[in-house]
Short mmCIF file of N, CA and C in Angstrom, two decimals:
data_model
loop_
_atom_site.label_atom_id
_atom_site.label_comp_id
_atom_site.label_asym_id
_atom_site.label_seq_id
_atom_site.Cartn_x
_atom_site.Cartn_y
_atom_site.Cartn_z
N MET A 1 27.80 12.80 -29.09
CA MET A 1 27.24 11.98 -28.06
C MET A 1 27.01 12.83 -26.81
N ALA A 2 25.92 12.57 -26.11
CA ALA A 2 25.55 13.38 -24.95
C ALA A 2 26.45 13.04 -23.76
N GLN A 3 26.82 14.07 -23.04
CA GLN A 3 27.62 13.91 -21.84
C GLN A 3 26.71 13.69 -20.64
N ILE A 4 27.11 12.82 -19.75
CA ILE A 4 26.37 12.60 -18.51
C ILE A 4 26.87 13.60 -17.48
N ARG A 5 25.97 14.37 -16.94
CA ARG A 5 26.33 15.38 -15.95
C ARG A 5 26.38 14.73 -14.57
N ARG A 6 27.46 14.92 -13.86
CA ARG A 6 27.62 14.35 -12.53
C ARG A 6 27.17 15.36 -11.50
N ILE A 7 26.45 14.89 -10.52
CA ILE A 7 25.97 15.74 -9.44
C ILE A 7 26.89 15.52 -8.24
N SER A 8 27.40 16.58 -7.70
CA SER A 8 28.30 16.48 -6.56
C SER A 8 27.53 16.80 -5.29
N CYS A 9 27.47 15.85 -4.37
CA CYS A 9 26.84 16.06 -3.08
C CYS A 9 27.47 15.11 -2.06
N ASN A 10 27.14 15.30 -0.80
CA ASN A 10 27.72 14.43 0.21
C ASN A 10 26.93 13.12 0.32
N ILE A 11 27.45 12.20 1.10
CA ILE A 11 26.87 10.87 1.19
C ILE A 11 25.48 10.89 1.83
N TRP A 12 25.25 11.81 2.74
CA TRP A 12 23.95 11.87 3.42
C TRP A 12 22.84 12.30 2.46
N ILE A 13 23.12 13.30 1.65
CA ILE A 13 22.12 13.77 0.68
C ILE A 13 21.87 12.71 -0.38
N ALA A 14 22.92 12.06 -0.84
CA ALA A 14 22.76 11.02 -1.86
C ALA A 14 21.96 9.85 -1.32
N THR A 15 22.22 9.44 -0.08
CA THR A 15 21.48 8.33 0.52
C THR A 15 20.02 8.70 0.73
N LEU A 16 19.77 9.91 1.21
CA LEU A 16 18.38 10.34 1.39
C LEU A 16 17.64 10.40 0.06
N TRP A 17 18.31 10.88 -0.97
CA TRP A 17 17.71 10.95 -2.29
C TRP A 17 17.36 9.55 -2.81
N GLN A 18 18.29 8.62 -2.68
CA GLN A 18 18.05 7.25 -3.14
C GLN A 18 16.94 6.58 -2.34
N CYS A 19 16.87 6.85 -1.05
CA CYS A 19 15.80 6.29 -0.22
C CYS A 19 14.44 6.88 -0.61
N ALA A 20 14.42 8.17 -0.89
CA ALA A 20 13.16 8.81 -1.30
C ALA A 20 12.68 8.25 -2.64
N VAL A 21 13.60 8.04 -3.57
CA VAL A 21 13.21 7.48 -4.87
C VAL A 21 12.66 6.07 -4.70
N ALA A 22 13.28 5.27 -3.85
CA ALA A 22 12.79 3.90 -3.61
C ALA A 22 11.41 3.93 -2.98
N PHE A 23 11.19 4.83 -2.02
CA PHE A 23 9.87 4.92 -1.38
C PHE A 23 8.80 5.39 -2.35
N VAL A 24 9.13 6.36 -3.18
CA VAL A 24 8.17 6.86 -4.18
C VAL A 24 7.80 5.75 -5.17
N LEU A 25 8.77 4.96 -5.57
CA LEU A 25 8.48 3.85 -6.49
C LEU A 25 7.58 2.80 -5.83
N LEU A 26 7.81 2.52 -4.56
CA LEU A 26 6.90 1.60 -3.85
C LEU A 26 5.49 2.18 -3.80
N TRP A 27 5.38 3.47 -3.51
CA TRP A 27 4.07 4.09 -3.42
C TRP A 27 3.38 4.14 -4.79
N LEU A 28 4.15 4.41 -5.85
CA LEU A 28 3.56 4.43 -7.19
C LEU A 28 3.08 3.05 -7.61
N SER A 29 3.80 2.01 -7.22
CA SER A 29 3.31 0.67 -7.54
C SER A 29 1.99 0.39 -6.82
N ARG A 30 1.85 0.92 -5.60
CA ARG A 30 0.58 0.78 -4.88
C ARG A 30 -0.54 1.55 -5.60
N VAL A 31 -0.23 2.74 -6.10
CA VAL A 31 -1.23 3.54 -6.82
C VAL A 31 -1.68 2.82 -8.08
N VAL A 32 -0.73 2.28 -8.84
CA VAL A 32 -1.09 1.57 -10.07
C VAL A 32 -1.96 0.37 -9.75
N PHE A 33 -1.62 -0.37 -8.70
CA PHE A 33 -2.44 -1.51 -8.32
C PHE A 33 -3.83 -1.07 -7.88
N MET A 34 -3.92 0.03 -7.13
CA MET A 34 -5.22 0.50 -6.67
C MET A 34 -6.10 0.95 -7.84
N VAL A 35 -5.50 1.61 -8.83
CA VAL A 35 -6.27 2.03 -10.01
C VAL A 35 -6.79 0.81 -10.75
N TYR A 36 -5.95 -0.17 -10.92
CA TYR A 36 -6.36 -1.41 -11.59
C TYR A 36 -7.43 -2.13 -10.77
N ASP A 37 -7.25 -2.20 -9.46
CA ASP A 37 -8.20 -2.89 -8.60
C ASP A 37 -9.53 -2.13 -8.52
N CYS A 38 -9.45 -0.81 -8.56
CA CYS A 38 -10.68 0.00 -8.51
C CYS A 38 -11.56 -0.28 -9.72
N LYS A 39 -10.93 -0.48 -10.87
CA LYS A 39 -11.70 -0.79 -12.07
C LYS A 39 -12.36 -2.16 -11.96
N LEU A 40 -11.69 -3.11 -11.31
CA LEU A 40 -12.25 -4.45 -11.18
C LEU A 40 -13.31 -4.55 -10.09
N SER A 41 -13.06 -3.90 -8.94
CA SER A 41 -13.97 -4.06 -7.82
C SER A 41 -15.05 -3.00 -7.74
N GLY A 42 -14.86 -1.87 -8.38
CA GLY A 42 -15.85 -0.81 -8.37
C GLY A 42 -15.85 0.00 -7.08
N ALA A 43 -14.75 -0.02 -6.31
CA ALA A 43 -14.67 0.73 -5.07
C ALA A 43 -14.55 2.22 -5.37
N ASP A 44 -15.00 3.06 -4.42
CA ASP A 44 -14.95 4.50 -4.63
C ASP A 44 -13.55 5.05 -4.35
N VAL A 45 -13.34 6.29 -4.76
CA VAL A 45 -12.03 6.92 -4.67
C VAL A 45 -11.63 7.17 -3.21
N GLY A 46 -12.57 7.55 -2.37
CA GLY A 46 -12.26 7.79 -0.96
C GLY A 46 -11.74 6.55 -0.26
N TYR A 47 -12.34 5.42 -0.56
CA TYR A 47 -11.89 4.15 0.02
C TYR A 47 -10.49 3.81 -0.47
N MET A 48 -10.22 4.03 -1.74
CA MET A 48 -8.89 3.74 -2.28
C MET A 48 -7.84 4.68 -1.70
N CYS A 49 -8.19 5.95 -1.49
CA CYS A 49 -7.23 6.89 -0.88
C CYS A 49 -6.93 6.48 0.56
N ARG A 50 -7.95 6.05 1.29
CA ARG A 50 -7.73 5.58 2.66
C ARG A 50 -6.84 4.35 2.68
N LEU A 51 -7.03 3.43 1.74
CA LEU A 51 -6.17 2.25 1.67
C LEU A 51 -4.73 2.64 1.33
N MET A 52 -4.56 3.61 0.44
CA MET A 52 -3.19 4.05 0.11
C MET A 52 -2.53 4.70 1.32
N TRP A 53 -3.28 5.48 2.08
CA TRP A 53 -2.73 6.11 3.29
C TRP A 53 -2.35 5.05 4.32
N GLN A 54 -3.19 4.04 4.48
CA GLN A 54 -2.91 2.99 5.44
C GLN A 54 -1.82 2.05 4.96
N GLY A 55 -1.47 2.08 3.68
CA GLY A 55 -0.41 1.25 3.15
C GLY A 55 0.98 1.84 3.33
N ILE A 56 1.07 3.08 3.78
CA ILE A 56 2.37 3.71 3.98
C ILE A 56 3.23 2.96 5.00
N PRO A 57 2.68 2.51 6.15
CA PRO A 57 3.54 1.73 7.06
C PRO A 57 4.07 0.44 6.42
N PHE A 58 3.27 -0.20 5.59
CA PHE A 58 3.76 -1.38 4.89
C PHE A 58 4.87 -1.02 3.91
N ASP A 59 4.71 0.09 3.19
CA ASP A 59 5.76 0.53 2.28
C ASP A 59 7.05 0.86 3.03
N LEU A 60 6.92 1.49 4.19
CA LEU A 60 8.11 1.81 4.99
C LEU A 60 8.81 0.55 5.48
N SER A 61 8.02 -0.43 5.91
CA SER A 61 8.65 -1.67 6.38
C SER A 61 9.29 -2.43 5.22
N ALA A 62 8.66 -2.43 4.06
CA ALA A 62 9.26 -3.07 2.89
C ALA A 62 10.52 -2.34 2.46
N TRP A 63 10.50 -1.02 2.51
CA TRP A 63 11.68 -0.24 2.18
C TRP A 63 12.81 -0.56 3.15
N ALA A 64 12.50 -0.61 4.44
CA ALA A 64 13.53 -0.90 5.45
C ALA A 64 14.10 -2.29 5.26
N TYR A 65 13.26 -3.25 4.93
CA TYR A 65 13.73 -4.62 4.74
C TYR A 65 14.64 -4.74 3.53
N PHE A 66 14.28 -4.12 2.43
CA PHE A 66 15.05 -4.26 1.20
C PHE A 66 16.27 -3.33 1.14
N ASN A 67 16.23 -2.21 1.85
CA ASN A 67 17.30 -1.22 1.71
C ASN A 67 18.17 -1.05 2.94
N ALA A 68 17.94 -1.81 3.99
CA ALA A 68 18.72 -1.63 5.21
C ALA A 68 20.20 -1.88 4.98
N LEU A 69 20.54 -2.94 4.31
CA LEU A 69 21.94 -3.24 4.05
C LEU A 69 22.58 -2.17 3.16
N PHE A 70 21.85 -1.70 2.15
CA PHE A 70 22.36 -0.65 1.27
C PHE A 70 22.66 0.63 2.06
N VAL A 71 21.74 1.03 2.93
CA VAL A 71 21.93 2.25 3.70
C VAL A 71 23.12 2.12 4.64
N VAL A 72 23.22 1.00 5.32
CA VAL A 72 24.35 0.80 6.23
C VAL A 72 25.67 0.81 5.48
N MET A 73 25.73 0.12 4.36
CA MET A 73 26.97 0.06 3.59
C MET A 73 27.32 1.42 2.99
N SER A 74 26.35 2.17 2.53
CA SER A 74 26.67 3.45 1.90
C SER A 74 27.08 4.50 2.92
N ILE A 75 26.58 4.43 4.14
CA ILE A 75 26.93 5.42 5.15
C ILE A 75 28.21 5.03 5.88
N CYS A 76 28.32 3.77 6.25
CA CYS A 76 29.47 3.34 7.07
C CYS A 76 30.74 3.15 6.26
N LEU A 77 30.63 2.73 5.02
CA LEU A 77 31.80 2.39 4.26
C LEU A 77 32.09 3.36 3.12
N HIS A 78 31.77 4.62 3.29
CA HIS A 78 32.04 5.58 2.21
C HIS A 78 33.44 6.17 2.37
N ASP A 79 33.96 6.65 1.28
CA ASP A 79 35.28 7.26 1.25
C ASP A 79 35.09 8.74 0.95
N ASP A 80 35.61 9.59 1.82
CA ASP A 80 35.44 11.04 1.63
C ASP A 80 36.14 11.55 0.38
N ALA A 81 37.10 10.82 -0.14
CA ALA A 81 37.81 11.26 -1.34
C ALA A 81 36.96 11.07 -2.59
N LEU A 82 35.96 10.20 -2.53
CA LEU A 82 35.10 9.98 -3.70
C LEU A 82 34.02 11.05 -3.73
N THR A 83 33.86 11.68 -4.86
CA THR A 83 32.82 12.69 -5.03
C THR A 83 32.09 12.42 -6.33
N GLY A 84 30.98 13.10 -6.49
CA GLY A 84 30.25 13.01 -7.74
C GLY A 84 29.28 11.86 -7.80
N PHE A 85 28.41 11.79 -6.81
CA PHE A 85 27.38 10.75 -6.83
C PHE A 85 26.42 11.01 -7.94
#
């Protein structure tokens, strides 16, 4: 059976990594929707890229809304004795 390798890092790096993954997933969902919508509406690639660029503030606000409690709890209530995130 395969062993799961544990990565050892501090709470700040782990929180930043988790936040980056959440933001990338939000952005990828926007890309998938834009590709699907481009096929339906026939819009050009430049217009879709501009819409994706302008959607970043919305993704950031959605990330902040959904992850604010997680970030506060992971930073404020961590135990230095726990390692291996």
